[in-house]
Coordinates of C-alpha atoms and ligand atoms in Angstrom, one line a residue:
X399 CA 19.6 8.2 34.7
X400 CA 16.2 7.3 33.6
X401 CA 17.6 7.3 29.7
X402 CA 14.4 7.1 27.1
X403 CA 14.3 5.3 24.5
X404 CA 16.2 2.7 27.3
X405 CA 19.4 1.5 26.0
X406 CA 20.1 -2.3 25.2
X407 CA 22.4 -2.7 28.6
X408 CA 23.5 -0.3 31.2
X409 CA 25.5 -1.1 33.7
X410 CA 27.5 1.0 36.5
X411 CA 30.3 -0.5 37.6
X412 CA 32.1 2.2 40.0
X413 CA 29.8 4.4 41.7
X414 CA 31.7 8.1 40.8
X415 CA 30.9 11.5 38.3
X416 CA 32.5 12.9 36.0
X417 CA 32.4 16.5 36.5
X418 CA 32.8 19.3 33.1
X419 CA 34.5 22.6 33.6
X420 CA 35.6 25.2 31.4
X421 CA 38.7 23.1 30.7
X422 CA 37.1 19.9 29.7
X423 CA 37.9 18.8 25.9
X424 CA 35.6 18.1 23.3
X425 CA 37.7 15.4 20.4
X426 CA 36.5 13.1 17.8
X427 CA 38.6 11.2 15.1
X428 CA 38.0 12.6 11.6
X429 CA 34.7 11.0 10.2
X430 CA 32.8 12.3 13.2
X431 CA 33.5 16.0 12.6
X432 CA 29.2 16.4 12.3
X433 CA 28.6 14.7 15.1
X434 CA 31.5 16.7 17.7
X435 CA 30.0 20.0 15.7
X436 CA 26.6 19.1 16.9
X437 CA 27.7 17.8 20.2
X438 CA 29.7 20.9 21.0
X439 CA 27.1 23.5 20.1
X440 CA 23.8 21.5 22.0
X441 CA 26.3 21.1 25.2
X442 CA 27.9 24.4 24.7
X443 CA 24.6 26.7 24.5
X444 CA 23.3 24.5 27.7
X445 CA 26.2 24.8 29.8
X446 CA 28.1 27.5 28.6
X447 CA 31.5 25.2 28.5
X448 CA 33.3 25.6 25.5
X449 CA 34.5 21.8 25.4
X450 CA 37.7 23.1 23.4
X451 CA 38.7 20.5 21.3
X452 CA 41.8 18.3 22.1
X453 CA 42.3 14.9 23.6
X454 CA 40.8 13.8 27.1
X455 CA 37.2 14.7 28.7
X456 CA 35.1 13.6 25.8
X457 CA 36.0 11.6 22.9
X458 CA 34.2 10.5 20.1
X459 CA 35.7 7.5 17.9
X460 CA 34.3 4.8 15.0
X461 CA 34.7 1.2 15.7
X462 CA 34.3 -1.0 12.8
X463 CA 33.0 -3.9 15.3
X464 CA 29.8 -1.9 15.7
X465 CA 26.8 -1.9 13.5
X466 CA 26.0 1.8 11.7
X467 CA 23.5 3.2 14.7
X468 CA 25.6 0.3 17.5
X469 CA 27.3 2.3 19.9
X470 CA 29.0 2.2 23.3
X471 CA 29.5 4.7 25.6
X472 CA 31.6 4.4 28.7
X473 CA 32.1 7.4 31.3
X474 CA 34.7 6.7 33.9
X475 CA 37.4 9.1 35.9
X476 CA 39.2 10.0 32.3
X477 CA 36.1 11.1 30.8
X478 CA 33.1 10.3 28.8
X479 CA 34.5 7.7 25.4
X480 CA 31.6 7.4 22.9
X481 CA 32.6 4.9 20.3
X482 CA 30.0 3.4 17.4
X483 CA 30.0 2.0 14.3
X484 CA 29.1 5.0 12.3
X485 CA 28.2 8.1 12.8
X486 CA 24.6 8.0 13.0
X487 CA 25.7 5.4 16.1
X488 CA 27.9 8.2 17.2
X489 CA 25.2 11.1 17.0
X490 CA 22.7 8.7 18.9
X491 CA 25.5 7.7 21.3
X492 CA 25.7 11.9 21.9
X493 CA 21.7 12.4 22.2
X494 CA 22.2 9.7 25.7
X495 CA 25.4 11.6 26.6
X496 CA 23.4 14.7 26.8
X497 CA 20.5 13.0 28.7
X498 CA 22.8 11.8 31.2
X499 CA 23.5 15.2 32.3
X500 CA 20.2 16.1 33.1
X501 CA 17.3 18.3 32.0
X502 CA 18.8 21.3 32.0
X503 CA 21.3 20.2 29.2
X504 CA 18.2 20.5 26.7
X505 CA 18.3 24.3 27.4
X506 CA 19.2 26.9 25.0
X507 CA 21.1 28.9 27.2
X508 CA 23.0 28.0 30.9
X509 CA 20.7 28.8 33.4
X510 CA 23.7 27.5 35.4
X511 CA 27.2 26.9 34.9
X512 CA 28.7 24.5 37.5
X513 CA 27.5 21.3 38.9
X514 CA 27.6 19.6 35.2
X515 CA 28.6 16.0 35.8
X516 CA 28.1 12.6 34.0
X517 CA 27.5 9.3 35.7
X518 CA 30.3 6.9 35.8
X519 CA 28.5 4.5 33.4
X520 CA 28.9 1.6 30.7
X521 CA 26.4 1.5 28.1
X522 CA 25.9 -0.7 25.0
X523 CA 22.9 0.0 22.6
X524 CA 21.8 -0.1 19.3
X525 CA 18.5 0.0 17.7
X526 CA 15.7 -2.8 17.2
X527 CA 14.4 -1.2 13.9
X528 CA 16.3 1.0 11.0
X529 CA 13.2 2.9 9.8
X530 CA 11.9 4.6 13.3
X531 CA 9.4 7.3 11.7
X532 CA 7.5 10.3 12.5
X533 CA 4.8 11.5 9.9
X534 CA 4.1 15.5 10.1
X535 CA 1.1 16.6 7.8
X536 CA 2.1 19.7 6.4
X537 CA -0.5 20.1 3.7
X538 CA -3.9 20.4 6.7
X539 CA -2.1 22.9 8.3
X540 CA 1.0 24.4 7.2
X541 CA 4.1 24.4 10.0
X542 CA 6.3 27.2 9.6
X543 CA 9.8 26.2 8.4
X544 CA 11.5 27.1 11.6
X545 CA 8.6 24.5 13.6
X546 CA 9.9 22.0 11.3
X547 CA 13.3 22.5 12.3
X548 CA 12.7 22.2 15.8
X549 CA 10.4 19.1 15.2
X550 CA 13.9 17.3 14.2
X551 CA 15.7 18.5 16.9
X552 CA 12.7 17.2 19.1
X553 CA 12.2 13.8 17.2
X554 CA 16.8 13.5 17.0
X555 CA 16.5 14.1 21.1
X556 CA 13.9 10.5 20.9
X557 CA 16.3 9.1 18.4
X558 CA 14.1 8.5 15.4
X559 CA 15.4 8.6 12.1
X560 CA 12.9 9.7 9.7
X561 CA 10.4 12.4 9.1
X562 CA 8.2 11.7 6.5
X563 CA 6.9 15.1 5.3
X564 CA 2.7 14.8 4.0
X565 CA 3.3 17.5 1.5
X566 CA 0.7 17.9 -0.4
X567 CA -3.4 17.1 -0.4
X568 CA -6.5 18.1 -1.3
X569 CA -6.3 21.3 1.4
X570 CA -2.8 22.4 0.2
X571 CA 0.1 22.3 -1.7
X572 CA 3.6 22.9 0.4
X573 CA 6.4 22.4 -1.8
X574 CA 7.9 24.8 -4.6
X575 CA 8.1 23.4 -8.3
X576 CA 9.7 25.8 -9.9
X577 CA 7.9 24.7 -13.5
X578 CA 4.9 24.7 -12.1
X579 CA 4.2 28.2 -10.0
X580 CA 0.9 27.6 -9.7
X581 CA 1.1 24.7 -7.3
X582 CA 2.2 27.3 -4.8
X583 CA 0.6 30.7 -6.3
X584 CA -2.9 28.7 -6.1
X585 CA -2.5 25.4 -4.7
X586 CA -0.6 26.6 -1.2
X587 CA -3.6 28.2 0.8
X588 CA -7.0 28.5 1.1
X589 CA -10.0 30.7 1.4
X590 CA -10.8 29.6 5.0
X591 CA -11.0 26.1 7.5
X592 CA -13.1 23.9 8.8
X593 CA -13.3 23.8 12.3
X594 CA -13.2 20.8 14.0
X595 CA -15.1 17.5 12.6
X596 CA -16.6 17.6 9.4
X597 CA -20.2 16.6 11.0
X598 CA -20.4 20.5 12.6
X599 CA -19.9 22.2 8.7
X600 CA -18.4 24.6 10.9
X601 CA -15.5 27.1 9.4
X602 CA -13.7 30.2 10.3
X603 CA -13.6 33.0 7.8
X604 CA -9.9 33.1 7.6
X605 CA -7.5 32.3 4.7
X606 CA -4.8 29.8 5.5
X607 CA -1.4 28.9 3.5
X608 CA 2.2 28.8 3.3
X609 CA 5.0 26.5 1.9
X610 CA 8.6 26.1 1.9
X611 CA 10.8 27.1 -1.0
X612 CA 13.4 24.4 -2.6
X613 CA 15.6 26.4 -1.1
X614 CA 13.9 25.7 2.6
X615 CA 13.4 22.3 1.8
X616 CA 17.6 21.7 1.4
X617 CA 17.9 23.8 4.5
X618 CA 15.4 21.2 6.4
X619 CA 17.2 18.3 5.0
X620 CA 20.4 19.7 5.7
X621 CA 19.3 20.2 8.8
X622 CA 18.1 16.5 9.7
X623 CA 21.0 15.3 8.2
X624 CA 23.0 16.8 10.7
X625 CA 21.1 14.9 13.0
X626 CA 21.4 11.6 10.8
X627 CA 17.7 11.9 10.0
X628 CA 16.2 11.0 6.4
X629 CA 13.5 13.4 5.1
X630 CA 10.9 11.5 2.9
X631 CA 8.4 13.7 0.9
X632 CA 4.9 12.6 0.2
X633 CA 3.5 13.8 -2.4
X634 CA 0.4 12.2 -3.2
X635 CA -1.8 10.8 -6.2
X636 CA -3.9 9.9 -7.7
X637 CA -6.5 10.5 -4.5
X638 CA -6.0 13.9 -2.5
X639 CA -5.2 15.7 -5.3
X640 CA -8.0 18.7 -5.0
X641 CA -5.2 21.4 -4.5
X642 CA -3.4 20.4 -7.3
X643 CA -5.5 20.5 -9.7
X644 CA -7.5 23.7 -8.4
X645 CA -4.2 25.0 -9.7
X646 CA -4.2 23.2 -13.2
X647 CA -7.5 22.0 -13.9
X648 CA -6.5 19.7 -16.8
X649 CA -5.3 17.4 -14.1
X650 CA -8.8 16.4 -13.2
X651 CA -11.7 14.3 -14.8
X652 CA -12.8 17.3 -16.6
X653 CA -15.5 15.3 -18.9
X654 CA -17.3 15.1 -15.6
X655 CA -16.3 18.0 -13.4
X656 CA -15.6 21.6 -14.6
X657 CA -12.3 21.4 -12.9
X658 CA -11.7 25.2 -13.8
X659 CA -14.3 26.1 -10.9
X660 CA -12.3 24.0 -8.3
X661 CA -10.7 25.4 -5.2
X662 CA -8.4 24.3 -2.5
X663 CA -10.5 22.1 -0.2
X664 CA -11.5 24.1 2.3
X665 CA -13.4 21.1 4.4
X666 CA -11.5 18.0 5.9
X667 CA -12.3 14.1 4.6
X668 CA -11.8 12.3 1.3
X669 CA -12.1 14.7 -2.0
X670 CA -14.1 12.9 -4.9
X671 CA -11.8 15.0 -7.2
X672 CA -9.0 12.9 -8.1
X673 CA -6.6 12.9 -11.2
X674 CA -7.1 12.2 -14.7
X675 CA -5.1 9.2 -15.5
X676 CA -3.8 11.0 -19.5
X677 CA -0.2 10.9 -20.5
X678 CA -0.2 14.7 -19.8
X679 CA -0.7 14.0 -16.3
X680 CA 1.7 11.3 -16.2
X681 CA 4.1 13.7 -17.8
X682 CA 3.1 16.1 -15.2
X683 CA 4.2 14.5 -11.9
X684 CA 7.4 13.4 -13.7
X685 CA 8.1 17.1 -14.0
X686 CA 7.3 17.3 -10.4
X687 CA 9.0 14.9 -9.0
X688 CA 12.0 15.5 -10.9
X689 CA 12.3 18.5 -8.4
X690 CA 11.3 16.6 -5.5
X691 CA 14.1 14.4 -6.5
X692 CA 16.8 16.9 -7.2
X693 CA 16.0 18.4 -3.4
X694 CA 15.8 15.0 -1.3
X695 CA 18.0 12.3 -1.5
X696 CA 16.1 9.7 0.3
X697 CA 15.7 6.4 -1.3
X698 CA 12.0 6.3 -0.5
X699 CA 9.7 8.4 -2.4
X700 CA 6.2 8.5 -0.9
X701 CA 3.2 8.9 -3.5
X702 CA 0.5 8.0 -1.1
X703 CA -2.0 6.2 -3.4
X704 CA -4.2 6.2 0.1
X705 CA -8.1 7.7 0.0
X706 CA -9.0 7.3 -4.0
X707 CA -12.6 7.3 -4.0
X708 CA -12.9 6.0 -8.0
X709 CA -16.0 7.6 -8.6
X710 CA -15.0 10.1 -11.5
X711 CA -13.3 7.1 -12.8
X712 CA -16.5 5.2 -13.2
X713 CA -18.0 7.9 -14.5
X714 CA -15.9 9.4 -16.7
X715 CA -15.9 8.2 -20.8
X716 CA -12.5 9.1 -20.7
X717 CA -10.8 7.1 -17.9
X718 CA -13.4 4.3 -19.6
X719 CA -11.4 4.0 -22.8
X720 CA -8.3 4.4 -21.2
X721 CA -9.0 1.5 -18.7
X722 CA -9.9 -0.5 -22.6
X723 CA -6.7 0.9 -24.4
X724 CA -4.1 -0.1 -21.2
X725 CA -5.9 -2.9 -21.5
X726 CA -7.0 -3.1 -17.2
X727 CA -9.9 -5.0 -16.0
X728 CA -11.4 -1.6 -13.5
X729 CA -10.8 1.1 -11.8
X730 CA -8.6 -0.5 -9.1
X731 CA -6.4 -2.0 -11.9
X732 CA -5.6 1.3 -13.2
X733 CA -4.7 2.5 -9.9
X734 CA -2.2 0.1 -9.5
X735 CA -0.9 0.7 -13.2
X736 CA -0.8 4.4 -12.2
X737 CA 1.7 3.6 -9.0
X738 CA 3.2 1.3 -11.4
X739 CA 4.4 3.4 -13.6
X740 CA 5.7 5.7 -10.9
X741 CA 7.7 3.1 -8.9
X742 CA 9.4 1.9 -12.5
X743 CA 9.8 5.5 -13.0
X744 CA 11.3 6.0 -9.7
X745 CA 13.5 2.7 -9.8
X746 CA 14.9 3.9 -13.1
X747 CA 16.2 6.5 -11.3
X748 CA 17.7 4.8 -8.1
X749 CA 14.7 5.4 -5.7
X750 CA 12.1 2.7 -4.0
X751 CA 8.5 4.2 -4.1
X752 CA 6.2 3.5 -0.6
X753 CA 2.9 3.7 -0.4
X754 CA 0.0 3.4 1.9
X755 CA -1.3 0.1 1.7
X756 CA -4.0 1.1 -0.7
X757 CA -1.5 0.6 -3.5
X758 CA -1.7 -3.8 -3.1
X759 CA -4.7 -3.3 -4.3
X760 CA -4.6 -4.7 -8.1
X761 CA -1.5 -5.9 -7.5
X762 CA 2.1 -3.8 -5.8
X763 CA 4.9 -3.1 -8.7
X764 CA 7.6 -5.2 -7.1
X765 CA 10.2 -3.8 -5.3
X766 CA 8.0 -0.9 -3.5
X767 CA 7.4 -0.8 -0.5
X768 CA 4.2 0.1 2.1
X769 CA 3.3 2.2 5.1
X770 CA -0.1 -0.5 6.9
X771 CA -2.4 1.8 8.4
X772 CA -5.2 0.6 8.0
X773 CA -3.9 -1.9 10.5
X774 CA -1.9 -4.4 10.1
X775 CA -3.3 -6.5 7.4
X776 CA -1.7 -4.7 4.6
X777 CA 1.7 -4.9 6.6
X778 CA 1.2 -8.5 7.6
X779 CA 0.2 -9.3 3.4
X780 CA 3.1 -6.9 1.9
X781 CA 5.2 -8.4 4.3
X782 CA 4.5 -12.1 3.3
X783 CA 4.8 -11.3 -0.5
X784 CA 8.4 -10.1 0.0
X785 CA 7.9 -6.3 0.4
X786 CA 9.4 -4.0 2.9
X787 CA 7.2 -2.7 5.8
X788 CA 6.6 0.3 7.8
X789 CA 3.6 -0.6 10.4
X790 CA 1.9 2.4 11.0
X791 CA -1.3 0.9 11.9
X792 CA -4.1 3.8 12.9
X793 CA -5.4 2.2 15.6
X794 CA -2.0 2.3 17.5
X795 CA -0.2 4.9 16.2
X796 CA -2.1 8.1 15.3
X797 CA -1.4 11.2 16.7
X798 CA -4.0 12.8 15.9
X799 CA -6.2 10.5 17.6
X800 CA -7.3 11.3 21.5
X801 CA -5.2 10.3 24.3
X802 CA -7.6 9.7 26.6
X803 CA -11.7 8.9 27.2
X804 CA -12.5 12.4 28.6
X805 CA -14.8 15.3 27.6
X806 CA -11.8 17.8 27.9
X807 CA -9.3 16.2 25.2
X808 CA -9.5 18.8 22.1
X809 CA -11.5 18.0 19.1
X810 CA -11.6 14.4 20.2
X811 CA -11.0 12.1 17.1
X812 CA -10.5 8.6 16.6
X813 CA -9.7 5.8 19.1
X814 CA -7.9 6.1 22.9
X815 CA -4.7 5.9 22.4
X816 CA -3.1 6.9 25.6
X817 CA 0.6 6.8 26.5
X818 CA 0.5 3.2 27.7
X819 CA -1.3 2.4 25.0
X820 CA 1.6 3.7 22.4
X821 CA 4.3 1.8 25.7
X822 CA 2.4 -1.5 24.3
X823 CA 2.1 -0.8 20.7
X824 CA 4.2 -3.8 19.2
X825 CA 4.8 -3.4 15.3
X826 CA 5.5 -6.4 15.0
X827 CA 2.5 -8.7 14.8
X828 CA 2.2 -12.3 16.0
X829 CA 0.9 -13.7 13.0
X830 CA 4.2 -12.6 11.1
X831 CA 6.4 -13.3 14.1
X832 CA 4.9 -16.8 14.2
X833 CA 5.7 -17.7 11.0
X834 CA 8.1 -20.8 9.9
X835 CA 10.0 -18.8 7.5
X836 CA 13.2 -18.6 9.3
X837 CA 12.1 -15.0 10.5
X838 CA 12.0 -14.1 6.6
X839 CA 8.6 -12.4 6.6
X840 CA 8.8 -10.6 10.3
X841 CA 12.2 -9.1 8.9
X842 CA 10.2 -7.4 6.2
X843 CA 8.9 -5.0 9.0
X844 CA 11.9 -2.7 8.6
X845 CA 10.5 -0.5 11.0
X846 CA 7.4 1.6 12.4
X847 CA 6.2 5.3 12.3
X848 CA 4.0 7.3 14.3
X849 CA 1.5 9.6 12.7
X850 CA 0.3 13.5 13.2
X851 CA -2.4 14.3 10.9
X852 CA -3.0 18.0 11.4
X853 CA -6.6 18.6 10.3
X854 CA -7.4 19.3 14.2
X855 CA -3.5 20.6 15.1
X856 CA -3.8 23.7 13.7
X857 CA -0.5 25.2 14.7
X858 CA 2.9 24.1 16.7
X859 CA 1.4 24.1 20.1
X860 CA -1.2 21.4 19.0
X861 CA 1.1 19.8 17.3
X862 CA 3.2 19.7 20.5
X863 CA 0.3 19.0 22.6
X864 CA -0.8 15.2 19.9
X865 CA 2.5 14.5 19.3
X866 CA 3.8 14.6 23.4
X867 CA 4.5 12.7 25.1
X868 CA 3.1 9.8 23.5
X869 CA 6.5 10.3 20.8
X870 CA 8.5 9.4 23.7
X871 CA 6.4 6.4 24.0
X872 CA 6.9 5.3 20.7
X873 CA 10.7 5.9 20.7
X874 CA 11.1 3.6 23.1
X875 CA 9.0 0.8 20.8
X876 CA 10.8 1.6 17.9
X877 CA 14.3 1.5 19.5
X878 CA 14.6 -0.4 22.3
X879 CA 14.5 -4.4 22.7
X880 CA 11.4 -4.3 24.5
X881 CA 9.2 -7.5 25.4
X882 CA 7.8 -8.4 22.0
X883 CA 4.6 -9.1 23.8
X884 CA 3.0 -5.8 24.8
X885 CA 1.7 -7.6 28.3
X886 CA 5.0 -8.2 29.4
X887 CA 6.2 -4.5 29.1
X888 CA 7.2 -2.8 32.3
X889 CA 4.9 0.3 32.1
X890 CA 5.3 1.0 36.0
X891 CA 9.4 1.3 34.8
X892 CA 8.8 3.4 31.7
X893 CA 6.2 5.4 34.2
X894 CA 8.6 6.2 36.7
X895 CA 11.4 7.2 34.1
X896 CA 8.9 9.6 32.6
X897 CA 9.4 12.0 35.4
X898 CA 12.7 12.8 34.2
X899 CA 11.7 12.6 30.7
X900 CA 8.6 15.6 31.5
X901 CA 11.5 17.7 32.9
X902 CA 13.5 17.1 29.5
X903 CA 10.2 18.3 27.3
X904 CA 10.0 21.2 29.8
X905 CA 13.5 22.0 29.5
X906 CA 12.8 21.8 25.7
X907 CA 9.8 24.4 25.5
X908 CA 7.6 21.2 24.5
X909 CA 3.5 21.8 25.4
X910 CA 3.0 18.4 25.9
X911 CA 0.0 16.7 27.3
X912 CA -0.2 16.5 31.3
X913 CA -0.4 13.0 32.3
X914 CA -3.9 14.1 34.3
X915 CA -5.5 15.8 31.3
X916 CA -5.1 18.8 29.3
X917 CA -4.3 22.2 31.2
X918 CA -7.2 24.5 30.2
X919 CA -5.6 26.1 27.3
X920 CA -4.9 23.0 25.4
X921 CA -8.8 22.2 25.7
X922 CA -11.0 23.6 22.8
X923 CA -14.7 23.9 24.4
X924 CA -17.6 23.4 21.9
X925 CA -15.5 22.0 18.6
X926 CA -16.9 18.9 18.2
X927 CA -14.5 16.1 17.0
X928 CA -15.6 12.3 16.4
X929 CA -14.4 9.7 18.9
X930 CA -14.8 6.3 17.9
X931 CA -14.7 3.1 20.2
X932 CA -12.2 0.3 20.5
X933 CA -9.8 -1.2 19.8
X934 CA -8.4 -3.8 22.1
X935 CA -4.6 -4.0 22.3
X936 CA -3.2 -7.0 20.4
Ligands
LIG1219 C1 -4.1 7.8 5.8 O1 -4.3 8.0 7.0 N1 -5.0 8.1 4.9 C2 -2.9 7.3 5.3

């Protein structure tokens, strides 16, 4: 069956299938209307079965025994009885019904319509962590709306739960704000790119842009809903800000830049040109996130707070007399007064603010909490102060970085990270997992998130090409209840179920990376990138 992310217990008791026909029902007991609409329209366009709804063939029910994401799902000669405690549990339970009948059950369209069977089969599962992530950079380069869309149905088929959307950055502003036009008139593209690493100043001559309405952004949550996936928006401050205020220069430190003559970034690294701490800016990002807020109804807000190079700050006579009237000791301390005032604004309103783990510096406002990637130190120190986790640590889990040593990976950036090396990522590190407190601290992790920065993915393919199959990798460490000590992880097993898993991405029109290198048009001769040695594994 070769089911990835591998479920908690399988067992077959009878040997036996159970074969669907054009008279096989489709049922679930009210609650789980989503879930059977979903079920019957992924099954249906595969097969061509119309799984008419009544009782019999395959049912879908709630049982209050189970955990929200628990579920149990039992195929024997009267069918295929899904059963969880929710119905996330129940759409999850669906995503390893539909794996059990093959790769060509991830098609579109029947390229076949007889011969579907399911294993007789008795699984339990349920999920090690509640926050299993996927990061897509939309601000670097700009995915179309409809890529999006089939991101989720890509990252729902590996059964993570959220997609945190990078919306905005120095290079590019994504999201309508209705009382702010120019953030998408201005901020949303750019003259031209750079082209591979920075060290190369190399750039095409071609304008780049694009961003979804509010109305594309309900569509997109809508969407992942159906597919019990929470969209988080980033939209970040005070650092990676260029784009924003290219649009409205009195965002910036304009006593020591002329703002006015700013652009959209048009190069890849840290910007210097970071926002003006004034109550007009503070005022400013209210007004935006009050849209961001009206469109996503996540309790996490991300604001970044990653990347702020304080230069300006230390420059500027302005930010100087602020830092004296607030009262703050430096530049770091009116950082942290700056995501201060945003997670009190955002706690006022029912959200929890996260952050990169930047924001402990100078102190974290209580309650928010942090995305480590700078490894696991910020993790491991949010963690023990009594703040939620999400370990994202760069050295593990960044798509964007290479996933393997040779000369023909494109635009090679950042460490190895090959698909064994995501199989033994463990987000969970031994210091915290070692510690007395009755598991307290380890418990803080409440889950992981893998990466794709797109300054070198420049459109789906390559975002296909970084993100696979190392994603299917990382499912399986953010769901399953693998050995907590990478070692001791059977790679050979996950290996050998990745045959079945390649002809699942193939069934799903996913360009992912060939386990022996990159087929020659995923390579990108002469664009220099900027690999960088290490790290060990834990
Ligand atoms: C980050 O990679 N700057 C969060």
């Amino acid at each position: 069956m070769d089911l990835i992310p591998a479920p908690l217990s399988v067992t077959r008791p009878e040997t036996g299938e159970f074969a669907l026909d054009a008279g096989t029902p489709l049922t679930a007991e009210p609650g789980l209307e989503g879930v059977e609409f979903w079920l019957r329209a992924a099954l249906g366009a595969a097969t061509g079965l119309p799984l008419r709804p009544g009782p019999g063939g395959i049912e879908l029910r709630l049982d209050g025994s189970l955990a929200p994401e628990e579920y149990r799902l039992s195929v024997g000669a009267d069918g295929a009885r899904l059963a969880a405690g929710a119905p996330a549990g129940a759409f999850r339970a669906a995503q390893t019904l539909r794996q059990l009948l093959g790769p060509d059950a991830y098609r579109r369209a029947p390229v076949r319509r007889t011969g579907w069977a399911l294993p007789y089969v008795e699984i339990a599962d349920a999920p090690r962590f509640g926050w299993r992530g996927a990061l897509l950079d939309v601000s670097r380069h700009f995915l179309p709306k409809a890529d999006v869309l089939r991101f989720l149905d890509l990252i729902a088929a590996h059964k993570l739960n959220v997609l945190h959307l990078h919306l905005t950055d120095d290079q590019g502003w994504r999201i309508e704000i209705e009382r702010y036009p120019r953030l998408t008139e201005v901020a949303s593209w750019r003259d031209r790119s750079m082209v591979g690493f920075r060290d190369a100043q190399r750039h095409d001559e071609r304008p780049h842009g694009g961003f979804y309405t509010q109305d594309d952004l309900r569509e997109i949550v809508a969407y992942a809903d159906a597919r019990h996936i929470t969209v988080v928006p980033e939209i970040d401050l005070p650092g990676h800000s260029q784009a924003a205020i290219s649009a409205y220069p009195e965002l910036g430190n304009t006593d020591v830049v002329d703002t006015a003559e700013l652009s959209v970034w048009t190069d890849w690294g840290v910007s210097a040109n970071i926002l003006n701490p004034s109550e007009q800016t503070l005022r400013f990002y209210e007004g935006v996130l009050e849209e961001v807020l009206a469109i996503f109804p996540s309790e996490f807000v991300h604001l970044g707070g990653d990347e702020c190079p304080k230069d300006q700050w230390r420059a500027s006579p302005a930010v100087q007399a602020r830092i004296k009237e607030l009262g703050l000791a430096d530049e770091d301390e009116l950082q942290s007064w700056f995501i201060r005032h945003f997670d009190r604004w955002l706690a006022d309103r029912g959200r929890r603010l996260i952050g990169w783990d930047e924001i402990l510096e100078g102190g974290l406002a209580p309650g928010a909490a942090v995305s480590s990637w700078r490894g696991y130190e910020g993790g491991v120190a949010a963690a023990k102060a009594g703040h939620d986790v999400v370990m994202c640590p760069e050295q593990h889990v960044y798509l964007d970085h290479r996933q393997g040593p040779g000369e023909d990976e494109p635009i090679p950036v950042g460490f190895v990270r090959s698909l064994e090396d995501v199989y033994r990522f463990e987000p969970v590190p031994p210091e915290l997992s070692a510690l007395d407190d009755d598991g307290a601290a380890a418990a803080r992790v409440i889950g992981t998130q893998a990466n794709l920065w797109t300054e070198f993915a420049d459109d789906a393919r390559d975002v296909d090409f970084r993100t696979f199959p190392r994603l299917a990798a990382f499912a399986e460490v953010a769901w399953s209840d693998l050995p907590r000590d990478p070692a001791a992880r059977d790679w050979a097993d996950f290996e050998r179920r990745m045959t079945t898993h390649y002809a699942r991405l193939d069934a799903l029109g996913v360009e992912y990376r060939p386990a022996d290198g990159p087929l020659p048009w995923q390579r990108r001769p002469g664009v220099l990138g900027r690999p960088k040695e290490g790290p060990g594994n834990l």
